[in-house]
PDB file of C-alpha atoms in Angstrom:
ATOM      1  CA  UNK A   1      88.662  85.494 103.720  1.00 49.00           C
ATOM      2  CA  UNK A   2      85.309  83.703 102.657  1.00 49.00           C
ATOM      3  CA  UNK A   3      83.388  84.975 100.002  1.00 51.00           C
ATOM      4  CA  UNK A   4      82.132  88.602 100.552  1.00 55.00           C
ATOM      5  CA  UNK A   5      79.570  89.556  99.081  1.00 87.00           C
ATOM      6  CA  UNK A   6      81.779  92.421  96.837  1.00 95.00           C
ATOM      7  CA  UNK A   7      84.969  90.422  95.765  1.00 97.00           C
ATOM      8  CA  UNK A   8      88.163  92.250  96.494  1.00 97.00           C
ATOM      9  CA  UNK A   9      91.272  91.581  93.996  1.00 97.00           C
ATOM     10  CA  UNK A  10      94.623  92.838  95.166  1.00 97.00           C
ATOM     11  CA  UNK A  11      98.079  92.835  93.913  1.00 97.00           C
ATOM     12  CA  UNK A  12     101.281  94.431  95.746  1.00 96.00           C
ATOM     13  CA  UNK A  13     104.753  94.352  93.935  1.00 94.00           C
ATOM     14  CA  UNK A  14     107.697  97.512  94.240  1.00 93.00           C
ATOM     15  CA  UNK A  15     106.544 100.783  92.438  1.00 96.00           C
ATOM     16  CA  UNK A  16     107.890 100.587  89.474  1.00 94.00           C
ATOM     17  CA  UNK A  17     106.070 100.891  85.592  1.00 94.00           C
ATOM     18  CA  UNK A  18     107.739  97.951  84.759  1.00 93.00           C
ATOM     19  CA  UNK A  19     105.906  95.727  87.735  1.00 94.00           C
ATOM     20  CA  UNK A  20     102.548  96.851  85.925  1.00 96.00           C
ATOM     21  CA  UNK A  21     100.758  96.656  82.526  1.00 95.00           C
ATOM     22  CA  UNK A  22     101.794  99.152  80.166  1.00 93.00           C
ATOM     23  CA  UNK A  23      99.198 101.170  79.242  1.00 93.00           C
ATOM     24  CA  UNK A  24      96.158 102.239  81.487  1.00 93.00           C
ATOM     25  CA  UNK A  25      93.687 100.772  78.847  1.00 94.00           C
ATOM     26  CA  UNK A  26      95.251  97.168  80.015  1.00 95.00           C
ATOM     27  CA  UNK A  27      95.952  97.997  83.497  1.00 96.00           C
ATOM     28  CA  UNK A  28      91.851  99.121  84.232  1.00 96.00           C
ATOM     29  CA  UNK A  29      91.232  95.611  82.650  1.00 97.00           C
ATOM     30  CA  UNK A  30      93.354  93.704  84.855  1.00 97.00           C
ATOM     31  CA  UNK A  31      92.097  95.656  87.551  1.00 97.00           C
ATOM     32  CA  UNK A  32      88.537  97.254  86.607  1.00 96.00           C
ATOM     33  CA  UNK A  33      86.561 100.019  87.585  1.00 95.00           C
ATOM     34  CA  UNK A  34      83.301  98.925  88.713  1.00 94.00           C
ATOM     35  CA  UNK A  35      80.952  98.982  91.422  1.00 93.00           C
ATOM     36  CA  UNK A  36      80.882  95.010  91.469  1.00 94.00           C
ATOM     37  CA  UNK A  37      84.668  94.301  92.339  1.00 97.00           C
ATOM     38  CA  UNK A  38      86.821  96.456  94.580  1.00 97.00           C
ATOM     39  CA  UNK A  39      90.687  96.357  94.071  1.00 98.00           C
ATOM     40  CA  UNK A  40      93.590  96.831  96.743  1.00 98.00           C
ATOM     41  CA  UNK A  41      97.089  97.754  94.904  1.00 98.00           C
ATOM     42  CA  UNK A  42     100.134  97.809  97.720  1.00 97.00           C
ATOM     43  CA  UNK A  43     103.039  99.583  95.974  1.00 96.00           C
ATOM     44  CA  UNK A  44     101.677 101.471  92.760  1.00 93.00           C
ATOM     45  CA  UNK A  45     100.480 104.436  93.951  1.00 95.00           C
ATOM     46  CA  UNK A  46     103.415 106.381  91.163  1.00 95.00           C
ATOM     47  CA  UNK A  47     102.834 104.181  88.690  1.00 95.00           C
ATOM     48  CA  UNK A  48      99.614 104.035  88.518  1.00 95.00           C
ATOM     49  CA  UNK A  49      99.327 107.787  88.702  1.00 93.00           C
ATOM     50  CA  UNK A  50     101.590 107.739  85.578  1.00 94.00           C
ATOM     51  CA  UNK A  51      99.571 105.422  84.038  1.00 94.00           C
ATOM     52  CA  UNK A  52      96.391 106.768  84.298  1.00 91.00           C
ATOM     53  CA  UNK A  53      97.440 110.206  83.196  1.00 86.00           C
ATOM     54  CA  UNK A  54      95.193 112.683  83.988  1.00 77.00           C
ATOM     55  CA  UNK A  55      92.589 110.184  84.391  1.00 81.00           C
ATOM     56  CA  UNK A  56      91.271 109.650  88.073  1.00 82.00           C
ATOM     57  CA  UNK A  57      92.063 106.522  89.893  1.00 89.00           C
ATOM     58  CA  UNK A  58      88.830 104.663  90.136  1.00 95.00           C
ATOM     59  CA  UNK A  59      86.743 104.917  93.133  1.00 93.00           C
ATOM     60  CA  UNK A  60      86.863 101.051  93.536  1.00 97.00           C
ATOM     61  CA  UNK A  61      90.370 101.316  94.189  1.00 97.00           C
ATOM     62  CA  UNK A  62      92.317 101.818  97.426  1.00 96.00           C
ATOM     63  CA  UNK A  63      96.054 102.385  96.319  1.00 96.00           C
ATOM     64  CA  UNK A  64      98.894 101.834  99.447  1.00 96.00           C
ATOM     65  CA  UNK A  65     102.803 102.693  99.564  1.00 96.00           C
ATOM     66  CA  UNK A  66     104.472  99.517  99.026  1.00 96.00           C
ATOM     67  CA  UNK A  67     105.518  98.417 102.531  1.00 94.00           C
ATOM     68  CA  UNK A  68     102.623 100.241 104.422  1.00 96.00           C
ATOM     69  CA  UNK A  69     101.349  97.177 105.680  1.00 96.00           C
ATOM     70  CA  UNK A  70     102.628  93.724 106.312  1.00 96.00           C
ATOM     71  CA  UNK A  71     102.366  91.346 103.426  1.00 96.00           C
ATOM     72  CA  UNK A  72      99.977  88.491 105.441  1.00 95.00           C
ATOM     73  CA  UNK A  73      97.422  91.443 106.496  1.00 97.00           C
ATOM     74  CA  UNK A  74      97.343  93.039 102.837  1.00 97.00           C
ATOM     75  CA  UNK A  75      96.834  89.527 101.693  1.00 97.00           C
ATOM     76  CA  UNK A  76      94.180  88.657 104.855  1.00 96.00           C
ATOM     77  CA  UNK A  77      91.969  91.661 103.144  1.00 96.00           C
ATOM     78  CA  UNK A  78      91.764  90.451  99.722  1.00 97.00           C
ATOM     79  CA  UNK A  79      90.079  87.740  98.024  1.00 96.00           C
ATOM     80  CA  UNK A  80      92.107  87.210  95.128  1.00 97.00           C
ATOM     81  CA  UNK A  81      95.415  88.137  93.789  1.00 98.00           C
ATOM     82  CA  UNK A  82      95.528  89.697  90.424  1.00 98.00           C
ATOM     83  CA  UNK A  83      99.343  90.206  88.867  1.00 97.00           C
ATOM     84  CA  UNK A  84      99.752  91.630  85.286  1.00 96.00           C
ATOM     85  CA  UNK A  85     103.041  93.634  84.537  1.00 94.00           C
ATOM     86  CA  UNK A  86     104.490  94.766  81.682  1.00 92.00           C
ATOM     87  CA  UNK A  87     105.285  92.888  78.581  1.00 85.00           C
ATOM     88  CA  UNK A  88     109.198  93.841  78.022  1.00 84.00           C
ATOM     89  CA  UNK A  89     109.850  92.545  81.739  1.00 81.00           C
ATOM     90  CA  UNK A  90     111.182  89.177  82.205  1.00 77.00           C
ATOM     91  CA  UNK A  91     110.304  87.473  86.113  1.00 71.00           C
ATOM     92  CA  UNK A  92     112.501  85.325  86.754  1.00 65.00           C
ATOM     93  CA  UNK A  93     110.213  83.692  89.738  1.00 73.00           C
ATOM     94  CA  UNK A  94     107.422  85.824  91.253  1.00 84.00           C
ATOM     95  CA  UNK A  95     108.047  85.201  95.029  1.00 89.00           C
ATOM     96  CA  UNK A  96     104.653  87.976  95.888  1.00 94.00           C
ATOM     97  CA  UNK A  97     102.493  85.513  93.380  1.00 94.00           C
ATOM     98  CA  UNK A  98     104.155  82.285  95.625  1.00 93.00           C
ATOM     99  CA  UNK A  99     103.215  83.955  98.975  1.00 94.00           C
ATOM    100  CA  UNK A 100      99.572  85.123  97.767  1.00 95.00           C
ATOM    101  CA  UNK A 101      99.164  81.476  96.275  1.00 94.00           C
ATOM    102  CA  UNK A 102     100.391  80.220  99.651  1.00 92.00           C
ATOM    103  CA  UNK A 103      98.519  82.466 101.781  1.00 93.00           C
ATOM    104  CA  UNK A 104      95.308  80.564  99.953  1.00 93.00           C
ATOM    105  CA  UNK A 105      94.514  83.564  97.623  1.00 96.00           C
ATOM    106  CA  UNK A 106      93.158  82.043  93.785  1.00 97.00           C
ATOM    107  CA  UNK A 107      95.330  84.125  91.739  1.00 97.00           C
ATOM    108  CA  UNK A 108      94.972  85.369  88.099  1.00 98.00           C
ATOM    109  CA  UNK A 109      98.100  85.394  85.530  1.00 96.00           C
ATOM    110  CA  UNK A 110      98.929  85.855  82.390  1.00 95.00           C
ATOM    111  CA  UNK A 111      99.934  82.757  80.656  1.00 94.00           C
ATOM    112  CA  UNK A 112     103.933  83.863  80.609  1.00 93.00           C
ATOM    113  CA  UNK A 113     103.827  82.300  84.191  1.00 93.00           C
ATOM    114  CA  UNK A 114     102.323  78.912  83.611  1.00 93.00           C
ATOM    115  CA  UNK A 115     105.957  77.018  83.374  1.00 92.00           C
ATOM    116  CA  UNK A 116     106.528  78.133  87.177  1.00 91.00           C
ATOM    117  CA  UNK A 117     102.941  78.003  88.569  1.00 93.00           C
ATOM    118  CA  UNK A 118     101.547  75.541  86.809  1.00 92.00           C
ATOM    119  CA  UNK A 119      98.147  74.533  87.777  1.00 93.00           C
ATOM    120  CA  UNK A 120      98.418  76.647  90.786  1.00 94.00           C
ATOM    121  CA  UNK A 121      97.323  79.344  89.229  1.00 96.00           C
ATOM    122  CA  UNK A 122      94.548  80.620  87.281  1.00 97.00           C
ATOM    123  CA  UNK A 123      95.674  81.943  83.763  1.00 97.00           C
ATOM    124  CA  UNK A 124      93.861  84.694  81.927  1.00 97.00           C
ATOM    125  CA  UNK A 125      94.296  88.097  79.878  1.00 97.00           C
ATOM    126  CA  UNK A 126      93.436  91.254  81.444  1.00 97.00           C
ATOM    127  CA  UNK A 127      90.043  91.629  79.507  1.00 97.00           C
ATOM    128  CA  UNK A 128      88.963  88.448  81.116  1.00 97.00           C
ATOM    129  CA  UNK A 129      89.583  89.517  84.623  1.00 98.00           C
ATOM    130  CA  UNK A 130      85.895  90.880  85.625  1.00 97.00           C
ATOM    131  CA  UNK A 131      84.130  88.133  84.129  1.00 96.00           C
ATOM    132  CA  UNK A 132      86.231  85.389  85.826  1.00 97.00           C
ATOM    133  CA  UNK A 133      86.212  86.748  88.935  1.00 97.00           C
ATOM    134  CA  UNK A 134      82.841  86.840  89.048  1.00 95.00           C
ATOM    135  CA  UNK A 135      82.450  83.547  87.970  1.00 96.00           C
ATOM    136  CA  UNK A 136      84.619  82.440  90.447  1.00 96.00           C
ATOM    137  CA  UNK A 137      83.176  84.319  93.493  1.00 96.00           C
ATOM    138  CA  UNK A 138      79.829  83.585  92.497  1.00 95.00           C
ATOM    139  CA  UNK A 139      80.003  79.898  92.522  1.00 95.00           C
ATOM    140  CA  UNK A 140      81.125  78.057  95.546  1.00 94.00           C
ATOM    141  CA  UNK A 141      82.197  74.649  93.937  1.00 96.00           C
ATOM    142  CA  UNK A 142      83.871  75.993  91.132  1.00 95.00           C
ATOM    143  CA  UNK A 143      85.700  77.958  93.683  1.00 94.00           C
ATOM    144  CA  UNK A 144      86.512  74.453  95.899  1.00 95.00           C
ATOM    145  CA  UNK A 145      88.039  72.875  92.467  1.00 95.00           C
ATOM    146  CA  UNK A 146      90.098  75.598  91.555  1.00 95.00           C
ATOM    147  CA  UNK A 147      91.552  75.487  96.104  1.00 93.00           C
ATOM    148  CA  UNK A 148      91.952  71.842  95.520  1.00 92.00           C
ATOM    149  CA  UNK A 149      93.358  71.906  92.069  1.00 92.00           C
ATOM    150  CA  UNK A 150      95.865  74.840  93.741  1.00 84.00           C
ATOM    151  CA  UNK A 151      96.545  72.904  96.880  1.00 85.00           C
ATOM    152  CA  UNK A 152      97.945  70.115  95.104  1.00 86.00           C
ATOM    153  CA  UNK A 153     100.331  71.767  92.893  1.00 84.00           C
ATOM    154  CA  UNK A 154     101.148  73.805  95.777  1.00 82.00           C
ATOM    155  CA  UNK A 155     102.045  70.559  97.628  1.00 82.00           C
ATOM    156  CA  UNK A 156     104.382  69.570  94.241  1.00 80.00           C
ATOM    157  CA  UNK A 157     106.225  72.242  93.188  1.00 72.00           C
ATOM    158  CA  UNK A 158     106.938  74.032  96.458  1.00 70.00           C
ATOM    159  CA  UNK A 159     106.586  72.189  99.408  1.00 61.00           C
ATOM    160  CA  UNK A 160     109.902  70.987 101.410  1.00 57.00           C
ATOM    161  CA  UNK A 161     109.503  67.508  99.655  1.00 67.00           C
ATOM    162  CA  UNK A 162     109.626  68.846  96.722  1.00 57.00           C
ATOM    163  CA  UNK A 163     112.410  70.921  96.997  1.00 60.00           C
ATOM    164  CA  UNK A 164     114.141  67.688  98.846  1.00 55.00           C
ATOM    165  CA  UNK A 165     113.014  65.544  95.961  1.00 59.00           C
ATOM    166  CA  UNK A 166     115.049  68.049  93.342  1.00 61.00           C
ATOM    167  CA  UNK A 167     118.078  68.391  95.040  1.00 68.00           C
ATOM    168  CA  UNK A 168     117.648  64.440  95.591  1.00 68.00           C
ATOM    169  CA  UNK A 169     117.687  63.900  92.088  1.00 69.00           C
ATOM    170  CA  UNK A 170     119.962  66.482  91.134  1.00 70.00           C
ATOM    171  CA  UNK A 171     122.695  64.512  93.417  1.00 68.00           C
ATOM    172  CA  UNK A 172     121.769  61.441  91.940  1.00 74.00           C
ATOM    173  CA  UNK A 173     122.457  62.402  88.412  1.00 74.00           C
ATOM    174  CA  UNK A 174     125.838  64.046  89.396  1.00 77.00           C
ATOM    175  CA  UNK A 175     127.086  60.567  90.773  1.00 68.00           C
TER     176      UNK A 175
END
């Protein structure tokens, strides 16, 4: 997607509270309620009901069933890929942050998930969310340095030569 004129974050994961912030304060910072951003969440429609309580789910929103569409078009209708979960939980890896990152999505994280990601990522708390991502969508170069910046550690850490480089040097250092 290029830049629209309203940038849309999304984020899909299973529905579970774990897979999300845990409290709604956090989670409508990762993911805010205003008339500037729009947000598309594939796979929280329960726990973001818990989560917000009695509260309404913002109007900005557009909350799916996890699996009601395929994983390239959810992606296709976004701009950027926002993923905050819950402190306690432990990812090991983060393959829907991988695929979004591959599919050419910038995406947000919390620092926790630099040591995989690296610079292929943008890192970030949740009360930081709005501003960046209008920083981001609001200036074109900055934008093209934080692609370029992503396509190269994209190319490093999980391309087919660098897999082929690891195993490589894992062999090496077993002879």
């Amino acid at each position: 997607r290029g830049a629209a004129s309203i940038p849309v974050i999304g984020r899909y994961s299973r529905d579970n509270l774990l897979k999300f912030p845990s409290a709604a304060e956090e989670l409508l910072q990762a993911y805010p309620e205003s008339d500037q951003i729009k947000v598309r969440i594939m796979g929280g429609v329960h726990s973001c009901g818990v989560l917000m309580g009695e509260s309404a789910v913002p109007s900005n929103w557009e909350l799916l069933p996890y699996g009601q569409i395929d994983v390239r078009e959810f992606l296709a209708g976004t701009d950027y890929f926002v993923y905050f979960d819950n402190d306690r939980i432990v990812e090991a890896f983060g393959r829907s942050i991988l695929e979004a990152i591959a599919s050419g999505r910038i995406v947000l994280l919390p620092e926790k998930f630099r040591p995989v990601f690296g610079e292929a990522a943008v890192y970030c708390e949740p009360a930081d969310v709005a501003e960046l991502i209008c920083k981001i969508h609001s200036d074109a170069e900055f934008r093209l340095k934080i692609r370029g910046r992503v396509a190269r550690e994209l190319q490093a850490r999980f391309s087919h030569q660098s897999y082929f480089n690891r195993i490589s040097g894992m062999l090496a250092h077993l002879n």
